XYZ file of C-alpha atoms in Angstrom:
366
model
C -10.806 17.563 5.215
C -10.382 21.536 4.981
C -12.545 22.871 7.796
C -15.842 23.169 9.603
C -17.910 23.676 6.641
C -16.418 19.434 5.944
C -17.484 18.425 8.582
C -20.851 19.538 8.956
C -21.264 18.284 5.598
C -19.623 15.102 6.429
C -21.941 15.374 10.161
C -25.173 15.444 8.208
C -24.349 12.586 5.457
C -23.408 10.457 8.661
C -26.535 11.179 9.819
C -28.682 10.040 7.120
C -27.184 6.438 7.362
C -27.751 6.228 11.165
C -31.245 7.332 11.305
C -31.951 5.628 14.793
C -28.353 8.237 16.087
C -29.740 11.493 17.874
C -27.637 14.453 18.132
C -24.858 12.888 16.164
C -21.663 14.915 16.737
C -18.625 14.518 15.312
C -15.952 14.833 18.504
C -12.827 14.443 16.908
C -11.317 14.371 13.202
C -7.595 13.733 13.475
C -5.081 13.445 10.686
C -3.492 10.247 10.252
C -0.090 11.093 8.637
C 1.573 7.990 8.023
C 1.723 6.387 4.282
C 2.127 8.528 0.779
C -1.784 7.618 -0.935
C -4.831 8.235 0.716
C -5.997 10.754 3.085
C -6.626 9.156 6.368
C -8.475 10.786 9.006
C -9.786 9.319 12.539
C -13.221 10.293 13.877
C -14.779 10.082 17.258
C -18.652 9.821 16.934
C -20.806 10.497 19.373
C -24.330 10.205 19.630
C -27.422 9.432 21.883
C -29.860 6.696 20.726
C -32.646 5.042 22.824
C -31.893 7.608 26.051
C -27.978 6.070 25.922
C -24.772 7.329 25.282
C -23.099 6.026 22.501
C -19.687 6.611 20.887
C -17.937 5.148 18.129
C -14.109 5.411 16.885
C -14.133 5.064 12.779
C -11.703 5.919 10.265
C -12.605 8.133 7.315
C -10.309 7.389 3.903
C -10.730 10.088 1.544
C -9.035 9.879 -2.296
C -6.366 12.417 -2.720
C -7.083 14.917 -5.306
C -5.293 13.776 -9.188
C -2.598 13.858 -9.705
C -2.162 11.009 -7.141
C 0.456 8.756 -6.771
C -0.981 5.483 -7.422
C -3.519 6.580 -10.022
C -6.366 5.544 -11.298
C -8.163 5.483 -7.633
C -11.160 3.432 -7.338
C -12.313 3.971 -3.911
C -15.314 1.523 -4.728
C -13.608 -0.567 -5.753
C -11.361 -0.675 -2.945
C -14.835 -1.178 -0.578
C -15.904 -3.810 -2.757
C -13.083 -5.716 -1.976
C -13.296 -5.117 1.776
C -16.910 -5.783 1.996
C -16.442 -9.156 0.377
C -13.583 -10.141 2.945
C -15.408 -9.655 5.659
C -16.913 -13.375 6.560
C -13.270 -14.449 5.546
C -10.215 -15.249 7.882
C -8.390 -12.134 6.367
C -8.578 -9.280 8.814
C -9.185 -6.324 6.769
C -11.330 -3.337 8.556
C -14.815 -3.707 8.459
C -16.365 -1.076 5.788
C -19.127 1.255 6.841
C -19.974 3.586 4.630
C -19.239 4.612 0.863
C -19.433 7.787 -0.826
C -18.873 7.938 -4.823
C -20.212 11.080 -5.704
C -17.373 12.912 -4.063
C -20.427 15.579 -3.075
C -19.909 15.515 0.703
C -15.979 16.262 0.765
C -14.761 16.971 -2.875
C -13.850 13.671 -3.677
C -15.093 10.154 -2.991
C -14.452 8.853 0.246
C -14.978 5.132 2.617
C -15.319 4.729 6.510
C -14.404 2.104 8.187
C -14.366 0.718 11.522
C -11.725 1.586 13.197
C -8.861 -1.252 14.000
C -7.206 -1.784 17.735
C -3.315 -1.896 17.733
C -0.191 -0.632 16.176
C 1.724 -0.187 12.898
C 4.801 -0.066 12.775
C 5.839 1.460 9.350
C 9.148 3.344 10.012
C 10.206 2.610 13.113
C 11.212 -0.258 16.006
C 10.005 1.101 19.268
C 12.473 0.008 22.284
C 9.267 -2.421 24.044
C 9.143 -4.258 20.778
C 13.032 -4.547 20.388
C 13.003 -6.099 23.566
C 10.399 -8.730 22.993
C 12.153 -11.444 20.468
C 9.123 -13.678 21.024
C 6.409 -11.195 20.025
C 8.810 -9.765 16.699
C 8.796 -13.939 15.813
C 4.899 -14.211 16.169
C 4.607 -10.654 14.215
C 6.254 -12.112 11.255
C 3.928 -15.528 11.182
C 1.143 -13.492 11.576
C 2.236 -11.782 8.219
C 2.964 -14.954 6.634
C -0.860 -16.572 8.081
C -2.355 -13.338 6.940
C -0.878 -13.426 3.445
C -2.364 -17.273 2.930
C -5.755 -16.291 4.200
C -5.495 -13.426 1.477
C -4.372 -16.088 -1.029
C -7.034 -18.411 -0.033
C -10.122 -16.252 -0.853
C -12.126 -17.750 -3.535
C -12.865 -14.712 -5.756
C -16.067 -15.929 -6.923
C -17.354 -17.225 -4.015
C -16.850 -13.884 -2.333
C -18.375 -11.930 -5.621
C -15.050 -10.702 -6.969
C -15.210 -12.301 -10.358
C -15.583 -9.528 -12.103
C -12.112 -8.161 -11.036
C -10.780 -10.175 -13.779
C -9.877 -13.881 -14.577
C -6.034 -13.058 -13.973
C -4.211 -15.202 -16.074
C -2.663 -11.746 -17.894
C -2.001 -10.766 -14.612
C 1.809 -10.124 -15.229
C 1.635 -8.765 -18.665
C -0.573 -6.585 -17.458
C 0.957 -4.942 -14.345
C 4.358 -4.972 -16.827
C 2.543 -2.964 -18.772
C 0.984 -0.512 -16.735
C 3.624 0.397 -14.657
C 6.085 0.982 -17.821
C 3.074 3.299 -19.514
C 3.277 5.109 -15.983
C 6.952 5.451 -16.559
C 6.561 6.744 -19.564
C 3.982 8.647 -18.568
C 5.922 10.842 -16.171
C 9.983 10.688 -17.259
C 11.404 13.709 -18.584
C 13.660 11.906 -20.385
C 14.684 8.253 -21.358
C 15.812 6.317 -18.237
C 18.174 3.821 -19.436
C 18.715 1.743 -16.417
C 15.326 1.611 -15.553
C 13.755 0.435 -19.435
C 16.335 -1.939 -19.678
C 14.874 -3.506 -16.180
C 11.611 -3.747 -18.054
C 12.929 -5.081 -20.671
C 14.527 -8.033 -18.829
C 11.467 -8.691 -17.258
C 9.631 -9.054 -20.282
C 12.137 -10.844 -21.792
C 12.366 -13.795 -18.755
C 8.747 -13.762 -17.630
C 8.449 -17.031 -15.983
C 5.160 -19.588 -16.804
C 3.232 -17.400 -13.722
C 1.929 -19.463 -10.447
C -1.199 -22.253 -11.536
C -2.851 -20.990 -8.679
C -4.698 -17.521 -9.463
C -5.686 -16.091 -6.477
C -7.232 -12.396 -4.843
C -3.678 -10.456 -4.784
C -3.250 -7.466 -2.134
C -0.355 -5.753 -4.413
C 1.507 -3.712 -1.244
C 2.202 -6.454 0.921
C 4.373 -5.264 3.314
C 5.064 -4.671 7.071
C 4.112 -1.364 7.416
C 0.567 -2.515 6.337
C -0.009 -4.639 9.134
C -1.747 -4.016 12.773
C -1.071 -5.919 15.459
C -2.147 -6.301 19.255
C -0.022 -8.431 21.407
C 1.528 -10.199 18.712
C -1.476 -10.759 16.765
C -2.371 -9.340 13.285
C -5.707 -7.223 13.500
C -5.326 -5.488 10.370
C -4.478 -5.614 7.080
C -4.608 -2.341 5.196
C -3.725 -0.627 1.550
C -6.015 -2.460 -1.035
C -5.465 -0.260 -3.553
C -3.244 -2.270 -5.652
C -5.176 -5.589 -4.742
C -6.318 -7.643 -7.916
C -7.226 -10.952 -9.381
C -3.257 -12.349 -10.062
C -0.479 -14.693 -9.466
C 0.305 -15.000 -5.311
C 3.805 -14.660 -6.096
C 3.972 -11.465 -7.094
C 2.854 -10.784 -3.196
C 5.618 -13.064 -1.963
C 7.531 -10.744 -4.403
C 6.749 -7.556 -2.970
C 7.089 -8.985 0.717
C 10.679 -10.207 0.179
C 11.775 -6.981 -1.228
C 10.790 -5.171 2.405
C 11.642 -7.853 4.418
C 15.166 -7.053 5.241
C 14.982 -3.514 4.945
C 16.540 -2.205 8.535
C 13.442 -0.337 9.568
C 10.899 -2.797 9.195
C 10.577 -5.021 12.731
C 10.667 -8.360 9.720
C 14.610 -7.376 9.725
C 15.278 -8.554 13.210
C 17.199 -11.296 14.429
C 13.857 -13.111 15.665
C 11.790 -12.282 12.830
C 11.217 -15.451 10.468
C 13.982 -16.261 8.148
C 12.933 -15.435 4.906
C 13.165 -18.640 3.389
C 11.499 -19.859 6.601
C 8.724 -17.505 5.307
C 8.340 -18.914 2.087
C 8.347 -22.437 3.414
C 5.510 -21.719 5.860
C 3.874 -20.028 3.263
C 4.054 -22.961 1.188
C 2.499 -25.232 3.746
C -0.112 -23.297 4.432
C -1.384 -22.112 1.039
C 0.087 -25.904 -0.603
C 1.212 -22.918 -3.330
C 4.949 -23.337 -4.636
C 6.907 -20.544 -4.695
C 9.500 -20.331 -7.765
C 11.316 -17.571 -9.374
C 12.073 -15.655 -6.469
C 14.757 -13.483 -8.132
C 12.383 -12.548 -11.380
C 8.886 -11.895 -8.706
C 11.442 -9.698 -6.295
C 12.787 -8.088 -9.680
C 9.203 -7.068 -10.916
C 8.179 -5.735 -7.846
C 11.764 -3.388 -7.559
C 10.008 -2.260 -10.960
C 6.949 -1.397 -9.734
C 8.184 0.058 -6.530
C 10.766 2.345 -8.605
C 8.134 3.849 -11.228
C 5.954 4.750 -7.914
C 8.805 6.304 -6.292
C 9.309 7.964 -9.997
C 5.747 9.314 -10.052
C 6.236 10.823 -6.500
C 9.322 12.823 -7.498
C 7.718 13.494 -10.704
C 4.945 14.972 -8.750
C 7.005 17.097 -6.295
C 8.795 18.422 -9.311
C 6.363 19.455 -11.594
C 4.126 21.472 -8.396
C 1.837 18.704 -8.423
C 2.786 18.454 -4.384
C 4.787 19.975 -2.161
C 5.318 16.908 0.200
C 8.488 16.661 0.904
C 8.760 12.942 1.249
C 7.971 12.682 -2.692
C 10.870 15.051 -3.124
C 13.381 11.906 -1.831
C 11.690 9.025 -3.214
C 14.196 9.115 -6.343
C 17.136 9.004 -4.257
C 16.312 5.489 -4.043
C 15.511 4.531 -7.505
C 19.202 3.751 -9.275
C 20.167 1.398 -5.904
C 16.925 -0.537 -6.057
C 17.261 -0.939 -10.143
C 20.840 -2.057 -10.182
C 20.062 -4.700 -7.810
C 17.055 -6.237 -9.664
C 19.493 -5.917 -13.031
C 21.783 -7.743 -10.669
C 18.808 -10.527 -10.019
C 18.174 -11.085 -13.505
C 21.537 -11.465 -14.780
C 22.309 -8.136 -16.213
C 25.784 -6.829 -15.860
C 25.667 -3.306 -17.469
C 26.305 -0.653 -15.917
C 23.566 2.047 -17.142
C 23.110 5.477 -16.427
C 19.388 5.918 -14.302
C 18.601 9.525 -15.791
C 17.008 12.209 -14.701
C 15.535 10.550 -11.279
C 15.753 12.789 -8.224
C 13.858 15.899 -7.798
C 15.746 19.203 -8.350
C 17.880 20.731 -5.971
C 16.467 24.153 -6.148
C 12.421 23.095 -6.961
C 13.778 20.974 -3.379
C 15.036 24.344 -1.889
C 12.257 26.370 -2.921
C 9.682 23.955 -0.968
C 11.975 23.257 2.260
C 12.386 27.092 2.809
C 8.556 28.177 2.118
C 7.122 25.273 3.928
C 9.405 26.446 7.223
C 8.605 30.026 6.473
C 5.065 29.302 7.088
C 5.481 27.616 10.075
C 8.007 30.026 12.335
């Protein structure tokens, strides 16, 4: 949100959907700054209503203007998909409020109730290192979370028309390699020959078709005292095979700043196995699932540096995302059996488009 004029806008079309509120106020509107999509804000309301005080804690998330980074955005979509979770043992935040029209605030925007605990996206905090037994209930929850997810009966719950998901895999092949044509500057060798290994050993996908979350990892997680009370980032969710989310979740798991990595954390294969008795889902093909999802993850991390390059945005974090891209593609060549030894192109952001930003941005700010 840009200023006052926001959120007096935002103040009145509150309003209007709490007619029985009096004097609602909005007390607070902080920036919530972790993640690379959506615009996250937190807002205190405060009204009066029957002579009593009354205040509220909700969370506004507004689409980032286009070019965005995991385009197309369909925030209704996105509340759909919450609403219908709601009676369900998946702990997604309760949805409030949708806007479409994108009249209020520029561009469309959901509130929902705000969720109690912690993420932990980047870093270990010391009180958490310390607590083996909490890190090893963290990583169930994850794994209990994930089968409730994979449980949902889409058209029980009214998400039918989200697709029948048997193309699931095609599918997401295919999108992500239009987005990578989309946005290279020039062929990426190491990165279409990927693609074309996954097309070419595209297991028979999971029997079970199931509601898929598509970002399935640690850093999307709340938790309280051990517990999960959150689960957040739908914007990739879907009607699909589950193992493309035990995929995504094994590529993370081990990564050193992600609490999963920890000596007490589940085992991986531990994981899977609990998984497995939970959901009664067999998980196969490990090595192709975690290669698709290195994929997927690379052409986002492509479409951020892409964006930082061209002046689409000056966030620096976009500016690094390609440093990752030819580690993260050899290994999933590795995975599938693929020996060469290919050249990634033209992945990283440029040195002096990098400059340029660094210096201006810490220009403004002295």
């Amino acid at each position: 949100m840009r200023g006052t004029d926001d959120l007096h806008r935002l103040t009145g079309w509150l309003a209007e959907r709490m007619p029985a509120a009096s004097g609602l106020r909005i007390e607070n509107a902080d920036r919530i700054t972790f993640g690379h999509s959506a615009e996250i804000t937190a807002l205190a309301l405060a009204w009066t209503e029957g002579g009593t005080a009354r205040r509220r804690d909700v969370v506004l998330r507004l689409c980032p203007p286009s070019p965005g980074l995991l385009e197309p955005y369909d925030m209704a979509r996105q509340f759909t998909i919450l609403r219908a979770l709601e009676p369900t043992a998946v702990r997604g935040p309760a949805v409030l409020w949708l806007d479409e029209s994108g009249d209020v605030l520029g561009r469309p925007f959901y509130v929902m109730a705000k969720v109690p605990g912690q993420v932990y996206e980047q870093h270990i905090p010391a009180e958490l290192e310390a607590s083996p037994t909490t890190i090893h209930r963290m990583t169930q929850g994850i794994i209990e979370q994930l089968a409730a997810i994979h449980s949902v009966d889409p058209g029980e719950r009214g998400l039918a028309g989200e697709g029948e998901g048997r193309t699931y895999l095609a599918d997401q092949l295919a999108h992500w390699s239009a987005e990578l044509r989309r946005v290279r500057k020039d062929r990426l060798p190491a990165l279409e020959r990927l693609h074309e290994a996954l097309v070419e050993r595209r297991p028979v996908p999971s029997e079970r078709i199931t509601l898929v979350h598509g970002d399935v990892k640690p850093g999307n997680f709340a938790f309280e005292g051990g517990e999960v009370t959150g689960v957040f980032d739908w914007e990739l969710a879907g009607i699909g095979d589950p193992l493309a989310d035990i995929g995504y979740l094994e590529l993370f798991w081990n990564v050193p700043v992600h609490f999963t990595s920890r000596p007490a954390a589940l085992a991986f294969e531990d994981a899977v196995a609990y998984y497995e008795r939970l959901t009664g889902i067999p998980v196969r093909h490990r090595d192709w699932y975690r290669s698709f999802q290195t994929f997927k993850t690379c052409v986002i991390l492509l479409v951020g540096t892409m964006m930082f390059d061209s002046g689409a945005s000056d966030d620096l974090r976009f500016a690094e995302m390609g440093l990752a891209i030819p580690h993260y593609t050899r290994a999933a060549l590795r995975d599938l059996g693929v020996a060469d030894d290919l050249d990634p192109g033209p992945v990283r952001a440029s040195r002096e488009r990098y400059r340029e930003v660094r210096d201006r941005l810490a220009a403004a700010a002295s």
